[in-house]
Short mmCIF file of C-alpha atoms and ligand atoms in Angstrom, two decimals:
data_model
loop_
_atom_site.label_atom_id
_atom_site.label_comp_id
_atom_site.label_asym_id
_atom_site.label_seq_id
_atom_site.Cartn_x
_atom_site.Cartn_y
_atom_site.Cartn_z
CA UNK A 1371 -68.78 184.12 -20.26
CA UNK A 1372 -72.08 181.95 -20.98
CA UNK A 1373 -71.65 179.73 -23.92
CA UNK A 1374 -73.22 180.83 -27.19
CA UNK A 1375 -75.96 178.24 -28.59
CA UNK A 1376 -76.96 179.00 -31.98
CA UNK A 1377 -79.37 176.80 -34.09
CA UNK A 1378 -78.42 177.05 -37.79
CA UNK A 1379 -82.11 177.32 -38.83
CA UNK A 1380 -84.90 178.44 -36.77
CA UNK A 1381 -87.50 176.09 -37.48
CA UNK A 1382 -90.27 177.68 -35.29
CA UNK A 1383 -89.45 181.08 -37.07
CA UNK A 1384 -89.08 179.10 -40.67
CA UNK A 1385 -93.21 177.72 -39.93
CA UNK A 1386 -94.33 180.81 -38.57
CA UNK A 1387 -93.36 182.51 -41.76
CA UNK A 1388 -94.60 179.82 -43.94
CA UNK A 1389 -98.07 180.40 -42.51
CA UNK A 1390 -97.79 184.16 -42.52
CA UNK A 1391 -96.92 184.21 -46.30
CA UNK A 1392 -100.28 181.63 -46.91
CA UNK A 1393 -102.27 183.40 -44.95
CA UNK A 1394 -101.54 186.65 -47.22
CA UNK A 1395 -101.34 184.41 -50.15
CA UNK A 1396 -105.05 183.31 -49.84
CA UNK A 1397 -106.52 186.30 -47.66
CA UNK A 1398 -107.32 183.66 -45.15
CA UNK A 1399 -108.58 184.95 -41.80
CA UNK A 1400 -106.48 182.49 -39.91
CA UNK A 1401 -104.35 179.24 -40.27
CA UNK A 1402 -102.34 176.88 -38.74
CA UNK A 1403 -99.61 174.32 -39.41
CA UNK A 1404 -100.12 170.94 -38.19
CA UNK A 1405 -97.47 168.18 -38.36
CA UNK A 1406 -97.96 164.30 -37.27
CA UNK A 1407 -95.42 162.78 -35.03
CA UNK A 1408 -95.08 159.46 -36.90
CA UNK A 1409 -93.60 157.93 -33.46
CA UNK A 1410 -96.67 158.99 -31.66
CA UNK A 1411 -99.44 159.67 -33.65
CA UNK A 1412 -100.68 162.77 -32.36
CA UNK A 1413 -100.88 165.80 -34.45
CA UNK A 1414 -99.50 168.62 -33.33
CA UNK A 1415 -99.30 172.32 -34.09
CA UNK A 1416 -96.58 173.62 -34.97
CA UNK A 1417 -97.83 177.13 -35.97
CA UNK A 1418 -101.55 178.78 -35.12
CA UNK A 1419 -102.82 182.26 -36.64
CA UNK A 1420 -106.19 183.91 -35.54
CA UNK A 1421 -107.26 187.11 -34.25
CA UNK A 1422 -107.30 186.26 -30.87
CA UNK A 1423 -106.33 186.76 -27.39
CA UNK A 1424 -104.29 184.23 -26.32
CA UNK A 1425 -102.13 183.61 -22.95
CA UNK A 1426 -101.81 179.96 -24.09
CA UNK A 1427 -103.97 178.80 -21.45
CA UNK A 1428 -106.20 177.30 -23.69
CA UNK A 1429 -104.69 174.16 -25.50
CA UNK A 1430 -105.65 173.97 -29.08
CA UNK A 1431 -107.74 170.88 -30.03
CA UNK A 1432 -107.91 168.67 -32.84
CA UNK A 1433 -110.67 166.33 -33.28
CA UNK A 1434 -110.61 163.13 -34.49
CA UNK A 1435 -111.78 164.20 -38.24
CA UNK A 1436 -108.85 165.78 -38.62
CA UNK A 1437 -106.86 162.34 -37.90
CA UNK A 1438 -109.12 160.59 -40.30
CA UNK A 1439 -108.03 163.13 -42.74
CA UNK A 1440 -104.38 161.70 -42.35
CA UNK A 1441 -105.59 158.20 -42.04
CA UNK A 1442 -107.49 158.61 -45.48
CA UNK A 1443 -104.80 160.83 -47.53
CA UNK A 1444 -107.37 163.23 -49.70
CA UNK A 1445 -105.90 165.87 -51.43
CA UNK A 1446 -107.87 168.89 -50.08
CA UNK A 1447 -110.72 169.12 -47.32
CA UNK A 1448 -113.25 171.37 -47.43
CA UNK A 1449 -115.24 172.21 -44.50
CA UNK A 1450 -118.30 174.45 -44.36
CA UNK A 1451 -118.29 175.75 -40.62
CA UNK A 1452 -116.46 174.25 -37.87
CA UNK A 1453 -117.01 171.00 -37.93
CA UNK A 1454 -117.12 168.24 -39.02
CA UNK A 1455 -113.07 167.72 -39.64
CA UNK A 1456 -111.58 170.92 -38.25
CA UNK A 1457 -109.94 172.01 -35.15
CA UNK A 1458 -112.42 172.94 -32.23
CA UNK A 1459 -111.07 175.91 -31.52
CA UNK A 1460 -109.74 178.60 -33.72
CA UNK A 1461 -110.30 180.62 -30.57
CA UNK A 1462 -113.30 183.99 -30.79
CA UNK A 1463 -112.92 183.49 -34.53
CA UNK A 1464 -115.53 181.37 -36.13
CA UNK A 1465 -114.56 180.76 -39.52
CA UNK A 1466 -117.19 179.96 -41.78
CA UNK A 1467 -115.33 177.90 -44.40
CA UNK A 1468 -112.20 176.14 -43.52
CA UNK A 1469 -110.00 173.99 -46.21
CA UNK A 1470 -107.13 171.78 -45.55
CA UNK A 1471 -104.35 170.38 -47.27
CA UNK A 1472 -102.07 167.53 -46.81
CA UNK A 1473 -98.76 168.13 -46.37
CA UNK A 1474 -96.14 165.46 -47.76
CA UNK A 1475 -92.79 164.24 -48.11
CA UNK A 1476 -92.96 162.30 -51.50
CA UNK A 1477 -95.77 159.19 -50.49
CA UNK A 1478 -95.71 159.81 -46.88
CA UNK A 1479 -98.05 162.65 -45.29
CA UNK A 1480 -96.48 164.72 -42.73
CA UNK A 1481 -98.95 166.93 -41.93
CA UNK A 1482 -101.65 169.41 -42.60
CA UNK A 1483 -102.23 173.01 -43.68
CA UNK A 1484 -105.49 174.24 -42.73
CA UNK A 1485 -106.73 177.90 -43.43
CA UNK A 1486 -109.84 179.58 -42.28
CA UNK A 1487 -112.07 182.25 -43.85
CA UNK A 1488 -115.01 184.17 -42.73
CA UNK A 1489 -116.54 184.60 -46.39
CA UNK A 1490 -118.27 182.43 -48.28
CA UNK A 1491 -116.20 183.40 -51.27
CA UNK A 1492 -113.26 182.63 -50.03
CA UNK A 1493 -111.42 180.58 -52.70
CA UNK A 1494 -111.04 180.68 -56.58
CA UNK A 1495 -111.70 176.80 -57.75
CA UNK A 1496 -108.07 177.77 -58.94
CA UNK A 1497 -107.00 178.19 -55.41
CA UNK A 1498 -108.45 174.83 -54.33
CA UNK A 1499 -107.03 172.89 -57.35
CA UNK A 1500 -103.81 173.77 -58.06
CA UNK A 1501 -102.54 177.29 -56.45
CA UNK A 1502 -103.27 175.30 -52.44
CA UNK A 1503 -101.80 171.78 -53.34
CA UNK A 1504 -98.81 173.63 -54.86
CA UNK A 1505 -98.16 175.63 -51.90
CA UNK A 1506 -98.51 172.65 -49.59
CA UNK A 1507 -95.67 170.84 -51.68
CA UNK A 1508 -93.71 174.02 -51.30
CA UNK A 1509 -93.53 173.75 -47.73
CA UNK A 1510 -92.63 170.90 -47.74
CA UNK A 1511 -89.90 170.49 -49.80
CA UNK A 1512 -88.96 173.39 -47.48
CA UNK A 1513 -89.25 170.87 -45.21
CA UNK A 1514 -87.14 168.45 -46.40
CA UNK A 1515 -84.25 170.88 -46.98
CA UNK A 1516 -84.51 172.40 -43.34
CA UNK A 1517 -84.16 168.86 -42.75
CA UNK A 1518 -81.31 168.23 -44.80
CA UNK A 1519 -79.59 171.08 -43.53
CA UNK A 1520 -80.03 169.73 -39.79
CA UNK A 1521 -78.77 166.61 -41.07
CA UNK A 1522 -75.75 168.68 -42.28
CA UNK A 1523 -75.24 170.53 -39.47
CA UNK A 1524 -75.27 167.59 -37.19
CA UNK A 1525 -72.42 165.41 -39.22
CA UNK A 1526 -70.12 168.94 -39.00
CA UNK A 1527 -70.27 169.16 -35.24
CA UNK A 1528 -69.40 165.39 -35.51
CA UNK A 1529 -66.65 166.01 -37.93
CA UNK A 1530 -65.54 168.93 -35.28
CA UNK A 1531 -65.41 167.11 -33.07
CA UNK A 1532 -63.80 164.30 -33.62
CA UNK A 1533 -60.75 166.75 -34.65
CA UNK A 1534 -61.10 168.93 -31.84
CA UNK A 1535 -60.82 165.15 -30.07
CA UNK A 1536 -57.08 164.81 -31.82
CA UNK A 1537 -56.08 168.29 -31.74
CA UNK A 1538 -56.77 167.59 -28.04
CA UNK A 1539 -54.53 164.67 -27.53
CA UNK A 1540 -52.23 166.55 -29.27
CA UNK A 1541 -52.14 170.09 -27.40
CA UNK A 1542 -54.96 170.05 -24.74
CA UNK A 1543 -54.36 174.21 -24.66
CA UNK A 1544 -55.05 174.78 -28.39
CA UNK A 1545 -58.16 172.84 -27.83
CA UNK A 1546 -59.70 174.75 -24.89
CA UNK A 1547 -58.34 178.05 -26.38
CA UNK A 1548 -60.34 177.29 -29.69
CA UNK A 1549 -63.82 176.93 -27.75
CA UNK A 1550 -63.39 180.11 -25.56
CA UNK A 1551 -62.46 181.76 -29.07
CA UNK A 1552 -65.60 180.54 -30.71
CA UNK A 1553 -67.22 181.94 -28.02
CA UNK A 1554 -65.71 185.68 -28.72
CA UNK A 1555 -66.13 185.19 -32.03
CA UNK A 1556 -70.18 184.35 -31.88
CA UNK A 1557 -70.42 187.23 -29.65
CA UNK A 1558 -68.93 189.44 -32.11
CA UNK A 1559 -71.05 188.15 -34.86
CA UNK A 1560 -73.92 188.88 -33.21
CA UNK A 1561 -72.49 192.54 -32.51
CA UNK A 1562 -71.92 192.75 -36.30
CA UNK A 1563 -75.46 191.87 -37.08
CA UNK A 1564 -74.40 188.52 -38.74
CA UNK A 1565 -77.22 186.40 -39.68
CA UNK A 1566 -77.71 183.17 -37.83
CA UNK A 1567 -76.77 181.53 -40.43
CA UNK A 1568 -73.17 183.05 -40.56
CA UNK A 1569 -73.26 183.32 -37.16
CA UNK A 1570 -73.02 178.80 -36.92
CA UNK A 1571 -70.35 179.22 -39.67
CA UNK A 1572 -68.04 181.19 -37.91
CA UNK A 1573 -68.46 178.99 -34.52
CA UNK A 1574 -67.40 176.03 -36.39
CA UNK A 1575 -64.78 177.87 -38.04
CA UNK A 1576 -63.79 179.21 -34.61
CA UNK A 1577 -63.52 175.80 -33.34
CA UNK A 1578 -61.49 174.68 -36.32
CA UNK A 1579 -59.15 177.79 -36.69
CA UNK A 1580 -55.90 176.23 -35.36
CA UNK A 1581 -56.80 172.60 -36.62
CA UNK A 1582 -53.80 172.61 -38.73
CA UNK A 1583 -51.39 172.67 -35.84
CA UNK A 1584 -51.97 168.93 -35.99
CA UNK A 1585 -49.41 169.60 -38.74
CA UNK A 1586 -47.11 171.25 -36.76
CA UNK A 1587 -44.11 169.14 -34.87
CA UNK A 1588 -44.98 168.70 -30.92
CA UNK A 1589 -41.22 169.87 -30.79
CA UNK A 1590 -42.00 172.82 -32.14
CA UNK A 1591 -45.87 173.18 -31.00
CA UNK A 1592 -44.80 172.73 -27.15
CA UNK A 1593 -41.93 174.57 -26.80
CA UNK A 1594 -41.63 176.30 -24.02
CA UNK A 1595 -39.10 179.14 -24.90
CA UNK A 1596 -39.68 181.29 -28.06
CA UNK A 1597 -39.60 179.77 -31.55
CA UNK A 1598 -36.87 180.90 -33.85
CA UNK A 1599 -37.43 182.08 -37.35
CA UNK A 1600 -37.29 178.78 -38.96
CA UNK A 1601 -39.71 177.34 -36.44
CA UNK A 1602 -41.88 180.45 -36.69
CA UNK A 1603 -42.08 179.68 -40.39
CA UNK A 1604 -43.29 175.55 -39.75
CA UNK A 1605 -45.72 177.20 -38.05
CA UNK A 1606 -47.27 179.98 -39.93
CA UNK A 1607 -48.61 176.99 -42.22
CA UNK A 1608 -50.90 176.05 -39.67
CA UNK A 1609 -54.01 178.33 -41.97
CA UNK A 1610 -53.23 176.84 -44.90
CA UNK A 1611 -52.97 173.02 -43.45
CA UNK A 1612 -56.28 173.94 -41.59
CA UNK A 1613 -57.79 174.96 -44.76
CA UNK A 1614 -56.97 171.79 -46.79
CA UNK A 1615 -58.52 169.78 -43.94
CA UNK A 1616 -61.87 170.83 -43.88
CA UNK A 1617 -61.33 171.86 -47.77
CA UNK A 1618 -62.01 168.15 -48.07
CA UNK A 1619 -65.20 167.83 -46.59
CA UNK A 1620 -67.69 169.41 -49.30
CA UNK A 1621 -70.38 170.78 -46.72
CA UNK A 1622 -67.33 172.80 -44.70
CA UNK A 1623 -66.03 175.01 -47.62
CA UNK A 1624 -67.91 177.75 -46.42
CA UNK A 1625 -65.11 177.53 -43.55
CA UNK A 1626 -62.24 177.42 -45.15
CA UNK A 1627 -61.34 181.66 -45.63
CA UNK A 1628 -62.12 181.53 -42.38
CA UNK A 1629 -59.61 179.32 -41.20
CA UNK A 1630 -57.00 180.44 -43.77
CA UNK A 1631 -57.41 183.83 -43.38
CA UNK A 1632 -57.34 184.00 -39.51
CA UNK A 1633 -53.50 185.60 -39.43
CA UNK A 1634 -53.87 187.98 -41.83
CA UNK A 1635 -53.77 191.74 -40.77
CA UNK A 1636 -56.29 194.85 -41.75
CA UNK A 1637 -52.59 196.61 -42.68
CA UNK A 1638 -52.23 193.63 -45.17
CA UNK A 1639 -48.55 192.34 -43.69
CA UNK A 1640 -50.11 189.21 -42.21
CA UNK A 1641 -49.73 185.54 -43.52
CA UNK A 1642 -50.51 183.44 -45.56
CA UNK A 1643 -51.54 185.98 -48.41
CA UNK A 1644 -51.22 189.14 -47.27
CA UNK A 1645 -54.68 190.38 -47.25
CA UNK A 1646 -55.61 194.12 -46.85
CA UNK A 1647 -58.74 195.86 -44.97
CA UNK A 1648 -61.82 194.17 -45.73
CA UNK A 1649 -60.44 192.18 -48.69
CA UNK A 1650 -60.04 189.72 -45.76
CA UNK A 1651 -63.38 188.06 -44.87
CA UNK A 1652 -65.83 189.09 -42.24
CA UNK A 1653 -65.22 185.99 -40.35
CA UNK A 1654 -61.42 185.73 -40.76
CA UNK A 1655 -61.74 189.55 -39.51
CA UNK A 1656 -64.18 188.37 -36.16
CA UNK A 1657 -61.81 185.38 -35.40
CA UNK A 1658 -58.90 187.07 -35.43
CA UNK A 1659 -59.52 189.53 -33.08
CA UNK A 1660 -61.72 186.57 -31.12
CA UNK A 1661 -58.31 184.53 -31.16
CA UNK A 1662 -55.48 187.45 -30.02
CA UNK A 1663 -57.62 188.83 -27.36
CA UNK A 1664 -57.91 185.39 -25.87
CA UNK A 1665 -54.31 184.37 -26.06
CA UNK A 1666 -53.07 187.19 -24.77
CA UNK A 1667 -55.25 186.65 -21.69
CA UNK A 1668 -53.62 182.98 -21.77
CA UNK A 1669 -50.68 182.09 -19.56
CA UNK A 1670 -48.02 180.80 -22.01
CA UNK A 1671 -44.18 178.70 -21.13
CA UNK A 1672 -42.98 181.55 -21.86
CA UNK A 1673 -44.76 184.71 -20.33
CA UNK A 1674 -47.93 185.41 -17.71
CA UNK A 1675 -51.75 186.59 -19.14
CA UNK A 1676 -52.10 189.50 -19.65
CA UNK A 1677 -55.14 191.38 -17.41
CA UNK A 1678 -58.03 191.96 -19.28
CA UNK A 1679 -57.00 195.87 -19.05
CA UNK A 1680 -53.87 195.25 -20.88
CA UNK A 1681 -54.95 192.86 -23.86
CA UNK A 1682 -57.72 195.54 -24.60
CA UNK A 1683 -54.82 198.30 -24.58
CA UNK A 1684 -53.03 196.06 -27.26
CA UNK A 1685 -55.88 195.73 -29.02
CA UNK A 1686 -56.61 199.05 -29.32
CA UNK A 1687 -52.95 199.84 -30.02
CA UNK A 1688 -53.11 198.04 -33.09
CA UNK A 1689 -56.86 198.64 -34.47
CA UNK A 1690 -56.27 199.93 -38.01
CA UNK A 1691 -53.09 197.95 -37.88
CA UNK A 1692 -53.16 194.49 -37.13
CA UNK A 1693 -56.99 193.85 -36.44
CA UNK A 1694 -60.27 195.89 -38.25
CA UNK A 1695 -60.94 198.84 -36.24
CA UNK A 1696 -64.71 198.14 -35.85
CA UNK A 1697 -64.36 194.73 -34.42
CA UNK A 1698 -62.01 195.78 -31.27
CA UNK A 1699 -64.20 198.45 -30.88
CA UNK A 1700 -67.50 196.08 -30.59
CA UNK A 1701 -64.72 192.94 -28.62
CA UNK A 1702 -63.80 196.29 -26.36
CA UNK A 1703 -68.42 196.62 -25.74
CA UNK A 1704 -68.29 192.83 -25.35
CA UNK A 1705 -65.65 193.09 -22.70
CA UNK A 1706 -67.28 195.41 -20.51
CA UNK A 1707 -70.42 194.02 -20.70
CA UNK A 1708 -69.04 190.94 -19.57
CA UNK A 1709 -67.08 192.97 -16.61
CA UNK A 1710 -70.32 194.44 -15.83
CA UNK A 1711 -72.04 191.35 -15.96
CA UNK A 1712 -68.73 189.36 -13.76
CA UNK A 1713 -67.31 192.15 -12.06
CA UNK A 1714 -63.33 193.17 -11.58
CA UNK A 1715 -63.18 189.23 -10.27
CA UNK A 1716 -63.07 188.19 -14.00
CA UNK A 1717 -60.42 190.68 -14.85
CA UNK A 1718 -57.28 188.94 -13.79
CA UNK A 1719 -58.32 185.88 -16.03
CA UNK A 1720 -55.53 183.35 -16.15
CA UNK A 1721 -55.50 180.33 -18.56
CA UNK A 1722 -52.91 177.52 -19.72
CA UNK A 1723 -53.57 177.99 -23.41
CA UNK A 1724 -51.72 178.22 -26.86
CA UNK A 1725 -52.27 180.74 -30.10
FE1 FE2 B 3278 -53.78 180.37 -35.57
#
């Protein structure tokens, strides 16, 4: 199975909608979205409306004016025509007025809206004085929260890994089991129509379900014969250990049902709260389906895998049960897609890995 990238936010999405919505806003006949690479110089476009044909052959232009506009930090440009000041091409659209706005990030300018119109009376003195520079600061304090977020996103993979790092030094198998997991557990997401959004929280949380086996004894952890009740009841507190982990870290709370709801059961006799049907979260829900399905096709001390044939037989045995009936439905789809996509070859999959 390919890995699963997902980008939290979509950025290019995020700017063409921006420009869509000011577009409307200001019955503009085109626009564009043009941010300055402060390590270059160069402008670039990072969004482009008109009605035209384009293949993309044709590179989009900016002339000089438009870097003076930067260089000299006005509030709003006006342009009758073209030029001077404007792009020099908005493609087989000619728009008779163009205005642009600076965009900025507190002092510092970070770019440029610019919207074309083909009318003369295109924009209220309104528009031009308060509704346009408002809109411009809009995007981008947009800006600086996609940014933020990024920012975010970046120190939790950090965070991740780092424990993934010990978790690995501590039980190599519950390390690689936790990324193929995360990988079942994206694809489900996506089969459940999660959002993107959800869809980077529950690969984190994937990668972080069994992080609170660092809490559990190696003795225990790596033994290679079956655990006795005692032992079995060490290591049922692996959720709730997980969970006060990355409980700590403010921007990973969004993780933590996730990870402490991972054993519970849609017939409400898992652990640690006993949980019913769909009382237990989405995610928890996704992973734990995600995380039996993939140990079961694990070699253990103790037993062989399981074929892919007979873990999706278990699961199905115990839809309703143990695990939501819709998500072994959509992990049985994701299976034979991937059959489909491997052939029988995959089926016997055999891996060293723990629960
Ligand atoms: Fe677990």
């Amino acid at each position: 199975m390919s890995r699963t990238h997902i980008n939290i936010l979509p950025v290019q999405e995020f700017f063409d909608k921006c420009l869509d919505f000011l577009i409307d806003m200001f019955d503009a006949d085109c626009g564009m979205l043009i941010f300055l690479d402060h390590i270059t110089g160069n402008l670039v476009v990072r969004a482009l409306r008109a009605d035209i044909e384009d293949d993309g052959s044709c590179p989009v232009v900016l002339d000089n004016s438009m870097a003076n506009i930067v260089a000299e930090d006005v509030e709003t440009y006006l342009a009758e025509g073209v030029a001077p000041g404007f792009l020099t091409r908005w493609g087989s659209l000619i728009p008779l007025f163009n205005v642009t706005v600076p965009l900025k990030v507190g002092e510092q300018m970070v770019g440029l809206l610019a919207l074309g119109f083909r009318e003369e009376s295109f924009l209220a003195e309104e528009d031009l004085t308060s509704i346009l520079p408002a809109a411009s600061g809009y995007i981008t304090l947009l800006l600086k929260h996609c940014q933020l977020q990024h920012e975010t996103v970046a120190r939790n993979l950090k965070f991740i890994q780092s424990l993934n790092k010990l978790m690995e030094a501590k039980d190599r198998c519950t390390h690689e089991h936790s990324i193929r997991v995360a990988e079942y557990s994206v694809l489900l997401g996506l089969r459940a129509g999660c959002d993107k959004v959800f869809i980077e929280h529950l690969r984190q949380a994937s990668l972080l379900h069994d992080i609170g086996k660092i809490g559990v004894s190696d003795g225990i952890l790596l033994k290679p014969t079956s655990l006795t009740d005692e032992e079995m009841i060490v290591v049922k507190k692996h959720p709730q250990i997980g969970a006060d982990i990355i409980g700590n870290v403010e921007s990973m709370k969004l993780l933590v049902p996730l990870v402490l709801y991972h054993h519970e059961r849609y017939d409400g006799k898992g652990y640690p709260a006993g949980l019913k049907g769909e009382k237990i979260p989405l995610g928890a829900r996704i992973i734990s389906v995600a995380d039996a399905y993939e140990a079961m096709t694990s070699c253990r001390p103790y037993r062989d895998a399981y074929t892919r044939e007979e873990a999706i037989q278990i699961l199905k045995s115990c839809a309703g049960t143990q695990f939501d009936p819709k998500m072994v439905s959509w992990m049985v789809e994701i299976l034979a897609d991937e059959k489909d996509a491997k052939g029988d070859s995959s089926m016997e999959k055999v891996h060293s890995g723990s629960g």
